[in-house]
XYZ file of C-alpha atoms in Angstrom:
725
model
C -80.663 46.741 197.564
C -76.955 47.042 196.911
C -75.176 46.780 193.573
C -72.391 44.201 193.308
C -70.227 45.280 190.405
C -73.022 45.271 187.836
C -73.242 41.475 187.911
C -75.739 41.137 190.721
C -77.776 43.121 193.203
C -78.483 42.299 196.807
C -81.541 43.129 198.888
C -82.314 42.370 202.527
C -85.484 41.010 204.115
C -85.440 40.945 207.915
C -81.663 41.092 207.826
C -81.328 38.193 205.382
C -79.351 38.949 202.210
C -80.857 37.895 198.883
C -78.603 38.040 195.830
C -80.121 38.430 192.361
C -78.045 38.234 189.191
C -78.523 40.834 186.489
C -79.490 39.408 183.064
C -76.995 39.891 180.261
C -77.600 43.019 178.243
C -79.736 44.661 180.909
C -79.891 48.388 180.124
C -81.409 49.623 183.356
C -84.858 50.584 184.482
C -86.367 54.010 184.986
C -89.361 54.039 187.337
C -92.293 55.702 185.622
C -95.993 55.721 186.247
C -97.609 52.985 184.128
C -100.155 54.381 181.655
C -102.623 51.633 182.504
C -105.111 51.979 185.355
C -107.118 49.507 187.375
C -110.869 49.918 187.627
C -113.050 47.760 189.845
C -115.258 45.836 187.442
C -117.285 43.421 189.561
C -117.485 42.165 193.121
C -118.386 38.492 193.463
C -120.016 37.634 196.765
C -122.019 39.052 199.640
C -121.223 39.278 203.348
C -124.050 37.342 204.955
C -122.153 35.009 207.217
C -121.610 37.492 210.054
C -123.663 40.594 209.177
C -127.253 41.714 209.707
C -129.678 44.133 208.047
C -127.235 44.678 205.198
C -129.559 44.329 202.203
C -131.839 47.161 201.063
C -133.568 48.397 197.906
C -132.920 51.986 196.834
C -135.332 54.307 195.081
C -133.463 53.625 191.835
C -134.373 49.937 192.123
C -130.770 48.970 192.831
C -129.896 46.554 195.596
C -127.364 47.846 198.090
C -125.156 45.654 200.264
C -121.538 45.535 201.392
C -118.593 43.192 201.360
C -115.133 44.007 202.736
C -114.652 47.790 202.348
C -116.829 48.030 199.232
C -120.494 49.025 199.191
C -122.114 47.462 196.121
C -125.084 48.904 194.233
C -126.459 46.173 191.974
C -128.978 46.745 189.197
C -130.313 43.221 188.750
C -132.133 43.496 185.370
C -129.177 45.255 183.724
C -126.531 43.144 185.527
C -124.655 46.307 186.384
C -122.705 47.194 189.507
C -121.599 50.492 190.948
C -119.314 50.785 193.950
C -118.817 53.192 196.817
C -115.108 52.969 197.634
C -114.423 55.666 200.214
C -114.053 53.371 203.236
C -110.568 52.494 204.458
C -111.568 49.350 206.368
C -114.301 46.731 206.463
C -117.848 48.078 206.310
C -119.800 46.710 209.271
C -123.285 48.223 208.961
C -125.557 50.059 206.554
C -128.704 52.192 206.786
C -130.822 53.799 204.059
C -132.346 57.247 204.560
C -136.173 57.577 204.344
C -135.701 59.331 200.987
C -134.150 56.054 199.700
C -131.367 58.106 198.151
C -128.902 58.827 200.930
C -127.003 56.034 202.646
C -125.033 55.766 205.885
C -122.288 53.152 206.232
C -120.039 52.500 209.219
C -116.638 50.868 209.178
C -114.316 49.037 211.551
C -111.056 50.368 212.944
C -107.802 49.207 211.401
C -104.158 50.062 210.885
C -102.255 51.400 207.912
C -99.044 49.948 206.506
C -96.999 51.891 209.073
C -98.977 50.432 211.951
C -100.814 53.681 212.670
C -104.458 53.240 213.694
C -107.262 54.021 211.267
C -110.217 55.330 213.242
C -113.741 54.063 212.607
C -116.108 56.528 210.993
C -119.595 56.801 209.486
C -119.986 58.050 205.912
C -123.244 59.601 204.726
C -123.278 59.634 200.940
C -125.454 60.099 197.870
C -126.262 56.811 196.137
C -126.927 58.552 192.811
C -123.591 60.352 192.544
C -121.536 58.213 194.981
C -120.302 61.460 196.564
C -119.682 61.661 200.304
C -121.963 64.226 201.949
C -120.801 63.955 205.550
C -118.306 62.122 207.732
C -119.583 61.512 211.232
C -117.792 60.521 214.399
C -114.147 60.457 213.346
C -112.322 59.988 216.652
C -115.528 59.330 218.602
C -115.969 55.594 218.053
C -113.883 52.702 219.339
C -113.048 49.480 217.450
C -115.789 49.976 214.906
C -119.350 50.989 214.151
C -121.627 48.055 214.938
C -125.130 49.384 214.217
C -126.742 52.563 212.924
C -130.167 53.883 211.883
C -131.775 57.019 210.446
C -134.782 58.589 212.127
C -138.012 58.469 210.107
C -140.599 60.731 211.770
C -138.602 63.901 210.992
C -137.523 62.988 207.449
C -134.210 61.493 208.494
C -132.673 64.419 210.346
C -130.875 62.252 212.900
C -128.635 59.240 212.953
C -128.252 56.839 215.888
C -124.932 54.974 216.128
C -123.750 52.167 218.432
C -120.027 51.426 218.406
C -118.121 48.228 219.231
C -116.390 49.432 222.392
C -116.718 47.493 225.657
C -119.561 49.787 226.787
C -121.131 49.900 223.291
C -121.482 53.672 223.325
C -124.761 54.838 221.812
C -124.908 58.314 220.283
C -127.361 60.480 218.341
C -126.049 62.790 215.616
C -127.370 65.669 213.533
C -126.975 64.431 209.948
C -126.755 67.868 208.350
C -124.194 69.358 210.740
C -122.357 66.186 211.704
C -122.560 67.108 215.403
C -123.163 64.813 218.355
C -126.382 65.566 220.252
C -126.411 62.847 222.928
C -124.308 59.906 224.083
C -124.645 57.149 226.691
C -123.133 53.800 227.643
C -125.666 51.256 226.441
C -124.510 47.839 227.728
C -121.476 45.606 228.112
C -123.178 42.938 225.999
C -123.212 42.759 222.211
C -125.622 45.106 220.442
C -126.936 43.671 217.172
C -129.463 46.257 215.984
C -130.809 49.752 216.612
C -133.846 51.596 215.204
C -135.853 54.775 215.763
C -139.592 54.489 216.300
C -140.918 55.463 212.839
C -143.678 57.540 214.481
C -141.575 59.245 217.170
C -137.890 60.135 216.847
C -137.522 60.457 220.619
C -138.037 56.695 220.986
C -135.201 54.299 220.105
C -134.779 50.528 220.499
C -131.612 48.463 220.759
C -131.362 44.688 220.991
C -128.627 42.114 221.247
C -127.231 39.568 223.656
C -129.736 38.920 226.478
C -131.436 42.296 226.171
C -133.881 44.589 224.454
C -133.805 48.218 225.602
C -136.426 50.911 225.022
C -134.741 54.317 225.014
C -136.139 57.824 225.391
C -134.080 60.640 223.914
C -134.515 64.158 225.281
C -131.941 66.850 224.540
C -128.542 65.499 225.575
C -130.054 62.690 227.666
C -130.824 59.082 226.789
C -132.710 56.971 229.347
C -133.740 53.357 228.978
C -136.209 50.748 230.064
C -135.257 47.100 229.961
C -137.543 44.584 228.329
C -138.930 42.061 230.840
C -139.742 38.671 229.317
C -142.077 37.558 232.104
C -143.495 34.103 231.463
C -141.323 33.617 228.386
C -137.840 32.156 228.657
C -135.223 34.868 228.409
C -133.418 34.242 225.126
C -129.669 34.332 224.736
C -129.954 36.726 221.785
C -132.589 39.073 220.408
C -131.308 39.233 216.836
C -133.890 41.440 215.161
C -137.000 43.546 215.633
C -139.492 45.505 213.542
C -142.331 47.959 214.140
C -145.754 46.790 213.003
C -148.482 48.990 211.532
C -149.900 49.779 214.996
C -146.549 50.984 216.322
C -145.931 47.900 218.449
C -142.557 46.205 218.443
C -142.014 42.623 217.279
C -138.747 40.968 218.327
C -137.203 37.771 216.961
C -134.921 35.799 219.254
C -132.670 32.769 219.526
C -135.497 30.655 220.977
C -137.426 30.900 217.718
C -140.106 33.198 219.179
C -141.654 36.408 217.895
C -142.667 38.524 220.907
C -144.929 41.586 220.796
C -144.116 44.613 222.949
C -147.265 46.715 223.022
C -146.232 50.031 224.597
C -145.469 52.486 221.824
C -144.258 55.353 224.023
C -141.588 54.829 226.643
C -140.579 56.786 229.702
C -139.244 56.158 233.186
C -135.714 55.240 234.142
C -133.307 52.340 234.060
C -134.732 50.791 237.230
C -138.133 50.192 235.679
C -138.819 47.635 233.001
C -141.265 47.028 230.207
C -143.136 43.751 229.851
C -143.972 41.784 226.748
C -147.399 40.915 225.522
C -148.193 38.117 223.087
C -145.635 35.544 221.980
C -145.632 33.283 218.920
C -143.484 30.236 218.291
C -142.279 30.948 214.754
C -139.164 28.949 213.864
C -137.114 25.967 214.858
C -133.938 27.668 215.982
C -133.234 31.388 215.831
C -135.270 34.089 214.135
C -132.625 35.928 212.127
C -134.733 38.470 210.221
C -138.020 40.377 210.431
C -139.443 42.600 207.685
C -142.737 44.516 207.521
C -144.226 44.605 204.037
C -146.128 47.437 202.409
C -149.472 45.678 202.980
C -148.834 45.405 206.740
C -147.944 41.713 206.801
C -144.712 40.632 208.467
C -142.015 38.316 207.125
C -139.723 36.273 209.343
C -136.614 34.317 208.391
C -135.333 31.293 210.278
C -131.830 30.056 210.855
C -132.007 26.343 211.515
C -135.172 25.653 209.507
C -134.232 27.988 206.573
C -137.875 29.047 206.203
C -139.372 32.375 205.190
C -142.804 32.849 206.793
C -145.500 35.418 206.090
C -147.623 36.556 209.066
C -150.795 38.608 209.321
C -150.735 41.727 211.563
C -152.245 39.495 214.274
C -149.383 36.985 213.754
C -151.431 34.282 212.053
C -149.361 32.242 209.606
C -150.335 33.000 206.003
C -147.675 31.440 203.774
C -144.222 29.898 203.889
C -141.294 28.901 201.710
C -138.051 27.047 202.364
C -134.635 28.184 201.194
C -132.573 25.413 199.503
C -129.976 23.936 201.837
C -127.031 24.851 199.601
C -127.720 28.552 200.205
C -127.752 28.320 204.002
C -130.023 30.006 206.525
C -131.918 33.270 206.113
C -129.849 36.265 207.218
C -131.913 39.237 206.069
C -135.070 39.957 204.043
C -135.944 42.965 201.869
C -139.081 43.696 199.886
C -138.723 44.162 196.152
C -141.248 45.352 193.558
C -144.675 43.713 193.667
C -144.581 40.321 195.340
C -140.846 39.925 194.881
C -138.654 39.258 197.896
C -134.896 39.504 198.279
C -133.152 37.258 200.781
C -129.570 37.339 202.017
C -128.278 34.047 203.402
C -125.593 32.863 205.802
C -123.744 31.137 202.957
C -123.140 34.505 201.291
C -125.830 34.317 198.619
C -128.489 36.801 197.541
C -131.748 35.236 196.391
C -134.680 36.682 194.487
C -138.151 35.199 194.198
C -141.571 34.846 195.764
C -143.066 32.699 198.484
C -145.154 30.834 195.942
C -142.619 30.565 193.126
C -139.438 29.847 195.048
C -136.060 31.579 194.991
C -133.074 31.708 192.657
C -129.583 33.053 193.327
C -128.551 36.387 191.830
C -125.295 36.707 193.829
C -123.121 33.887 195.143
C -119.733 33.682 196.772
C -117.426 31.569 198.895
C -118.201 31.105 202.581
C -114.621 30.945 203.862
C -111.113 32.034 202.926
C -110.245 31.874 199.216
C -106.696 30.705 198.460
C -106.714 29.272 194.936
C -107.240 31.348 191.784
C -106.639 30.468 188.139
C -107.659 32.203 184.912
C -108.599 30.410 181.705
C -105.903 30.754 179.012
C -108.270 31.946 176.279
C -111.823 32.407 177.598
C -113.279 34.893 180.067
C -113.446 32.336 182.878
C -111.671 31.977 186.191
C -111.645 29.370 188.907
C -111.431 29.705 192.700
C -111.128 27.359 195.663
C -110.651 27.766 199.380
C -111.316 26.693 202.929
C -115.020 26.087 202.312
C -113.988 23.110 200.140
C -115.861 24.539 197.171
C -114.408 24.676 193.663
C -116.104 27.414 191.648
C -115.868 28.352 187.975
C -116.946 31.928 187.271
C -118.055 33.481 184.001
C -116.298 36.842 183.867
C -118.406 38.000 180.933
C -121.779 37.299 182.538
C -120.481 37.968 186.078
C -122.064 34.786 187.303
C -121.201 31.400 188.747
C -120.902 28.843 185.942
C -120.692 25.834 188.268
C -119.435 24.746 191.649
C -118.661 21.400 193.213
C -117.544 20.116 196.590
C -113.936 19.026 197.101
C -112.923 16.320 199.527
C -110.605 18.760 201.282
C -109.512 22.387 201.367
C -108.338 23.670 197.982
C -105.290 25.948 198.128
C -104.075 26.372 194.538
C -105.168 25.723 190.961
C -104.040 26.095 187.357
C -105.568 25.587 183.917
C -103.888 23.376 181.346
C -102.841 25.527 178.347
C -105.548 23.797 176.332
C -108.157 25.132 178.755
C -110.115 21.872 178.958
C -108.757 20.596 182.275
C -107.733 22.160 185.572
C -105.561 20.876 188.414
C -106.341 21.692 192.058
C -103.888 21.281 194.958
C -105.297 20.356 198.367
C -104.363 20.865 201.995
C -103.510 17.190 202.505
C -100.864 16.969 199.764
C -103.272 15.464 197.261
C -104.082 16.952 193.875
C -106.918 16.307 191.465
C -107.424 16.995 187.752
C -110.941 17.848 186.540
C -112.639 18.322 183.194
C -114.006 21.878 183.161
C -116.952 20.926 180.938
C -118.214 17.816 182.726
C -116.714 18.509 186.185
C -115.589 14.876 186.238
C -112.227 13.863 187.779
C -109.679 12.716 185.207
C -106.569 12.034 187.277
C -104.987 12.729 190.616
C -102.178 11.905 192.957
C -100.580 12.528 196.314
C -97.160 14.004 197.049
C -96.282 13.878 200.724
C -98.713 14.683 203.479
C -98.222 18.443 203.674
C -100.218 21.130 201.933
C -99.611 22.087 198.318
C -98.994 25.788 197.813
C -98.673 26.111 194.030
C -99.399 24.063 190.896
C -98.232 25.193 187.455
C -98.349 23.688 183.947
C -95.432 24.292 181.604
C -96.194 26.623 178.662
C -96.663 23.726 176.230
C -98.679 21.693 178.732
C -96.180 18.825 178.654
C -95.292 19.046 182.342
C -96.885 19.877 185.659
C -94.903 21.314 188.598
C -96.319 20.994 192.112
C -94.817 23.014 194.977
C -95.310 21.544 198.435
C -94.789 22.553 202.051
C -92.403 19.599 202.361
C -89.840 21.812 200.514
C -89.985 19.770 197.280
C -91.217 20.556 193.759
C -92.714 17.464 192.114
C -92.629 17.206 188.317
C -95.088 15.160 186.237
C -95.107 14.518 182.519
C -98.492 15.265 180.972
C -100.007 13.568 177.928
C -103.402 13.173 176.254
C -104.236 16.878 176.521
C -103.859 16.937 180.279
C -105.628 13.664 181.023
C -102.668 11.422 181.830
C -99.858 12.045 184.348
C -96.637 10.189 185.142
C -94.084 11.066 187.797
C -91.054 12.572 186.048
C -88.828 13.716 188.902
C -88.348 15.981 191.893
C -86.604 19.298 192.485
C -85.059 19.485 195.942
C -82.762 21.992 197.576
C -85.100 24.445 199.237
C -84.774 24.720 203.006
C -88.353 25.835 203.541
C -91.789 25.437 202.017
C -92.374 26.398 198.380
C -94.338 29.626 197.954
C -94.187 30.474 194.221
C -92.846 28.996 190.998
C -92.730 29.832 187.289
C -91.696 28.001 184.102
C -89.344 29.413 181.516
C -90.828 29.979 178.076
C -88.976 26.984 176.635
C -90.203 24.758 179.474
C -86.677 23.789 180.538
C -86.312 25.797 183.743
C -88.333 26.408 186.882
C -87.759 29.438 189.088
C -89.059 29.039 192.641
C -89.323 31.001 195.892
C -89.562 29.559 199.385
C -90.668 30.660 202.830
C -87.123 31.617 203.839
C -86.683 33.921 200.809
C -84.586 31.633 198.624
C -84.662 31.955 194.842
C -83.664 28.670 193.240
C -83.734 27.288 189.712
C -84.486 23.768 188.619
C -82.616 23.207 185.356
C -82.944 20.452 182.824
C -79.890 21.134 180.745
C -76.625 22.973 181.107
C -76.732 26.702 180.744
C -77.207 29.900 182.665
C -80.487 30.725 184.323
C -80.052 34.477 184.545
C -81.047 35.002 180.875
C -84.124 32.809 180.873
C -87.395 34.281 179.628
C -90.259 33.235 181.871
C -93.648 32.172 180.534
C -95.283 33.605 183.649
C -93.959 35.698 186.491
C -95.595 35.098 189.865
C -92.477 34.693 192.031
C -92.320 37.602 194.450
C -88.505 37.449 194.593
C -86.408 37.930 191.471
C -84.309 40.513 189.674
C -87.151 41.655 187.420
C -89.431 42.499 190.369
C -87.228 43.275 193.370
C -88.155 46.958 193.137
C -91.714 46.263 194.290
C -90.527 45.550 197.842
C -90.852 48.498 200.251
C -88.157 49.502 202.701
C -88.329 47.704 206.025
C -90.400 44.824 204.705
C -90.507 41.728 206.904
C -90.791 39.381 203.940
C -94.518 38.732 204.314
C -95.789 42.119 203.116
C -96.228 40.942 199.518
C -98.575 37.996 199.140
C -99.131 37.749 195.420
C -97.543 39.049 192.229
C -98.489 38.616 188.603
C -97.062 39.894 185.333
C -99.503 40.909 182.609
C -99.834 38.910 179.402
C -98.216 41.639 177.290
C -95.282 41.755 179.767
C -95.483 45.505 180.356
C -97.117 45.510 183.800
C -96.764 43.730 187.101
C -99.488 43.818 189.757
C -98.656 43.265 193.414
C -101.079 42.470 196.253
C -99.831 43.353 199.714
C -100.801 42.850 203.343
C -102.134 46.394 203.593
C -105.269 45.947 201.517
C -103.831 47.358 198.304
C -103.057 46.212 194.781
C -100.110 48.091 193.258
C -99.519 48.455 189.532
C -95.890 48.781 188.342
C -94.171 48.793 184.999
C -92.405 45.537 184.150
C -89.555 44.965 184.689
C -89.414 46.677 188.071
C -85.706 46.303 188.713
C -84.655 49.415 190.554
C -84.198 49.813 194.325
C -86.888 51.580 196.353
C -89.350 51.992 193.513
C -92.092 52.009 196.166
C -90.668 55.290 197.475
C -91.518 57.014 194.199
C -95.046 57.695 195.462
C -97.314 58.656 192.604
C -94.433 58.327 190.153
C -93.744 54.640 189.713
C -96.802 52.880 191.074
C -100.561 53.136 191.150
C -102.139 51.824 194.356
C -105.737 50.655 194.701
C -107.571 49.764 197.901
C -109.141 46.307 197.609
C -110.423 45.163 200.994
C -109.326 45.006 204.598
C -108.268 41.413 204.321
C -105.181 39.700 203.029
C -105.245 39.278 199.246
C -104.039 35.722 198.769
C -104.085 35.265 194.979
C -104.155 37.567 191.971
C -104.026 37.046 188.202
C -104.404 39.134 185.066
C -107.395 38.014 183.052
C -107.335 37.465 179.319
C -109.679 40.427 178.978
C -106.918 43.013 179.453
C -106.750 46.189 177.403
C -103.884 48.553 176.732
C -105.410 51.546 178.477
C -107.673 50.123 181.167
C -107.019 46.923 183.002
C -110.275 45.536 184.374
C -110.199 43.401 187.458
C -112.818 41.246 189.119
C -112.338 40.969 192.861
C -113.228 38.340 195.413
C -112.966 40.082 198.807
C -112.686 37.519 201.620
C -111.638 37.571 205.211
C -108.309 35.865 205.535
C -105.168 35.829 207.555
C -101.546 35.630 206.401
C -100.654 32.047 205.455
C -97.526 31.846 207.601
C -96.067 33.876 210.472
C -93.082 36.069 209.574
C -89.663 34.644 210.348
C -87.499 36.434 212.913
C -84.601 38.693 211.982
C -81.322 36.969 211.278
C -79.401 36.145 214.418
C -82.426 35.886 216.718
C -82.464 32.090 216.919
C -79.753 29.597 217.860
C -78.262 27.227 215.325
C -80.228 23.983 215.088
C -78.487 20.672 214.571
C -79.446 18.523 211.648
C -81.781 15.684 212.440
C -81.644 12.106 211.284
C -85.302 12.325 210.347
C -86.410 12.387 206.697
C -85.751 15.636 204.916
C -89.361 16.821 204.853
C -89.547 16.388 208.644
C -86.302 18.146 209.504
C -86.996 21.106 207.206
C -87.312 24.107 209.457
C -89.998 26.760 209.365
C -88.466 30.213 208.733
C -89.163 31.096 212.366
C -86.634 28.436 213.379
C -84.147 28.705 210.527
C -80.455 28.683 211.339
C -79.419 32.348 211.233
C -76.152 31.623 209.425
C -77.974 30.143 206.431
C -79.373 33.290 204.899
C -81.960 33.622 202.167
C -80.283 33.771 198.785
C -80.781 33.462 195.126
C -78.843 30.646 194.323
C -77.737 30.047 191.339
C -77.859 26.632 192.749
C -79.219 24.631 189.862
C -81.409 21.792 190.878
C -81.028 18.829 188.520
C -84.230 17.067 187.769
C -84.515 13.490 186.636
C -86.707 10.481 187.058
C -88.137 7.441 185.438
C -89.902 9.558 182.874
C -86.762 10.466 180.907
C -85.759 14.007 180.004
C -87.457 17.123 178.835
C -87.234 17.881 175.117
C -83.695 18.851 174.219
C -82.522 18.543 177.816
C -79.306 16.881 178.876
C -79.817 16.019 182.548
C -76.568 16.175 184.436
C -76.294 16.085 188.225
C -74.916 19.463 189.217
C -73.689 19.938 192.764
C -75.100 22.708 194.857
C -72.923 25.775 194.608
C -72.148 27.060 198.117
C -73.319 30.569 198.888
C -70.974 33.484 198.380
C -69.369 34.658 201.655
C -71.071 38.027 201.211
C -74.418 36.274 201.389
C -73.832 34.962 204.901
C -74.784 36.614 208.145
C -71.856 37.315 210.522
C -71.679 35.006 213.496
C -70.587 35.724 217.073
C -67.653 38.103 217.571
C -67.694 39.084 213.918
C -66.736 35.615 212.662
C -68.671 34.310 209.724
C -70.085 30.823 210.156
C -68.717 28.140 207.865
C -70.654 27.570 204.648
C -73.418 24.991 204.951
C -72.771 21.528 203.549
C -73.752 20.842 199.989
C -77.327 19.701 199.715
C -78.195 16.345 198.203
C -80.497 16.098 195.229
C -83.179 13.484 194.819
C -83.132 11.887 191.424
């Protein structure tokens, strides 16, 4: 950023100048480390949609599972979580040592904020102390670690790992020394699981797409036999297998069969195969999980039929139970104390129960990208919505789902009315709906355009609702009857791209908004300057009070979410590089991000884009507690090109919302800017309290805000923009 005579400062994003005016009486800002710290409080959700064998019970009685780059240890009776946080990218697989104390977890490859690759690695760690004991395979694996398993016959001395490279390299490691003992190319097809024979560590099995291989390990050599299905139809996938009490192997496949492979000791070479013995038709659809219980019986979990079946050692059906449809199919099964079973499902839920008594959820989460997040103004509640079309209210005190309901379309944004009784949700189709948080009944709704809504925000007194749309317009509604009645009040126009963020001033007379082409505009309701407004919330990622959070060389999409704390001393920033940064507020000094360890605290969240972030009401002066919802997402919009990389586009005769250009196709001469362009707002509803609505023409941008055109000539200023009244 550059100073402009103490009146304004200018920063650049992808070559586009953005001017921000300094508030009157501003005395400067010294970047210092904020005294507050973030501590991961609770992780809501479980990764069951695309993972396998990721639920186990430790010797302490805690459940262990992973989501994003966090490994969660959950004590169910005490409702307490602990977290292993040493991974730098998404955890892909998990294995528990025979001592039920040590754990091995493997992660995917990734990149850091500078684009440098982060190599996949396996961590072996102590579940009691959460200390890392060994790092295995750094630089040896490609793309990620897909499957791993401890040996059992020798008290867990060895670890077998299969990576996600094209050849799915299979390797055996010494756990104590961290050295590689053997390695071989396993197959070009997907490998879904690997296990040692519990009675013989020289025997290993892998299974996956169209194969089951029986490996013999000797010194530095691994040789295999291929499973021959004989009279049985060769399945597309062998998703799981387990050793029974006799040492035979039971496999579950995509045809719904459980096949028995009777040879317990394997030899020979790759040209010879091993045939299957008995087969049992177990499920309609795939068999996703197999688990041998302490009494020798075997449990199987089905995909399409959602059933959990109990089988005798001879594979006679003993008992069955069906998982409720709302939880999805069975993904994995673990045995708890006594008759208790623990089931992970494909709809990201963890269930606890028995075959005779049924199952209840102990962990629930969204099943697709989460985009909307809102915190209750006074209570320890927060609300989420996303691409799974579910609207969920969470109890932050009990760490549980209070209720959920299905939306008619994808929910992208939400906000509580200041009274806390109602909530508004913006949808992908341009519609919005208002719900009672106690009864979950719809109270009101509307539709503004046919493009997605990106932000909804009530004014501080709850008298107005602002709705930011991808048609470049902010729609204003007057609100009465404690948030139960809405009337169109007016529109704020002037943005040249979709609305990304907006905030109300504390007096409810101004709106500050950001757009996809890095504009900062103000919608005013009475005459006066906007630079000295005090804002009831601060979520806009562009503005004088927060411009210091932007790193050098940012392309404009690096920061996805920003939120100021309730006491107005902190600002938290979620970026594209899996981190939440904590700054002092205001953060109005250039290159604050360069003061590493001095001006910001950074916390790894998950290897996914963080789309929304809010401070909860339960915030303390010395320790800010945060509940996280790690989800797999992608950036909402592609980054625009640098200024000057696209030709000028002529104006169209189409309606404004159709001719509005995406940042990728913006005219290079019209640069991002703060305008102190004030957007008059009026409509049939009258005026805001104390406001004198006067149409104010758009002030043209300062010449210094424009990008030079060909041969050093500056393009003429753009025409004044009309305002819809």
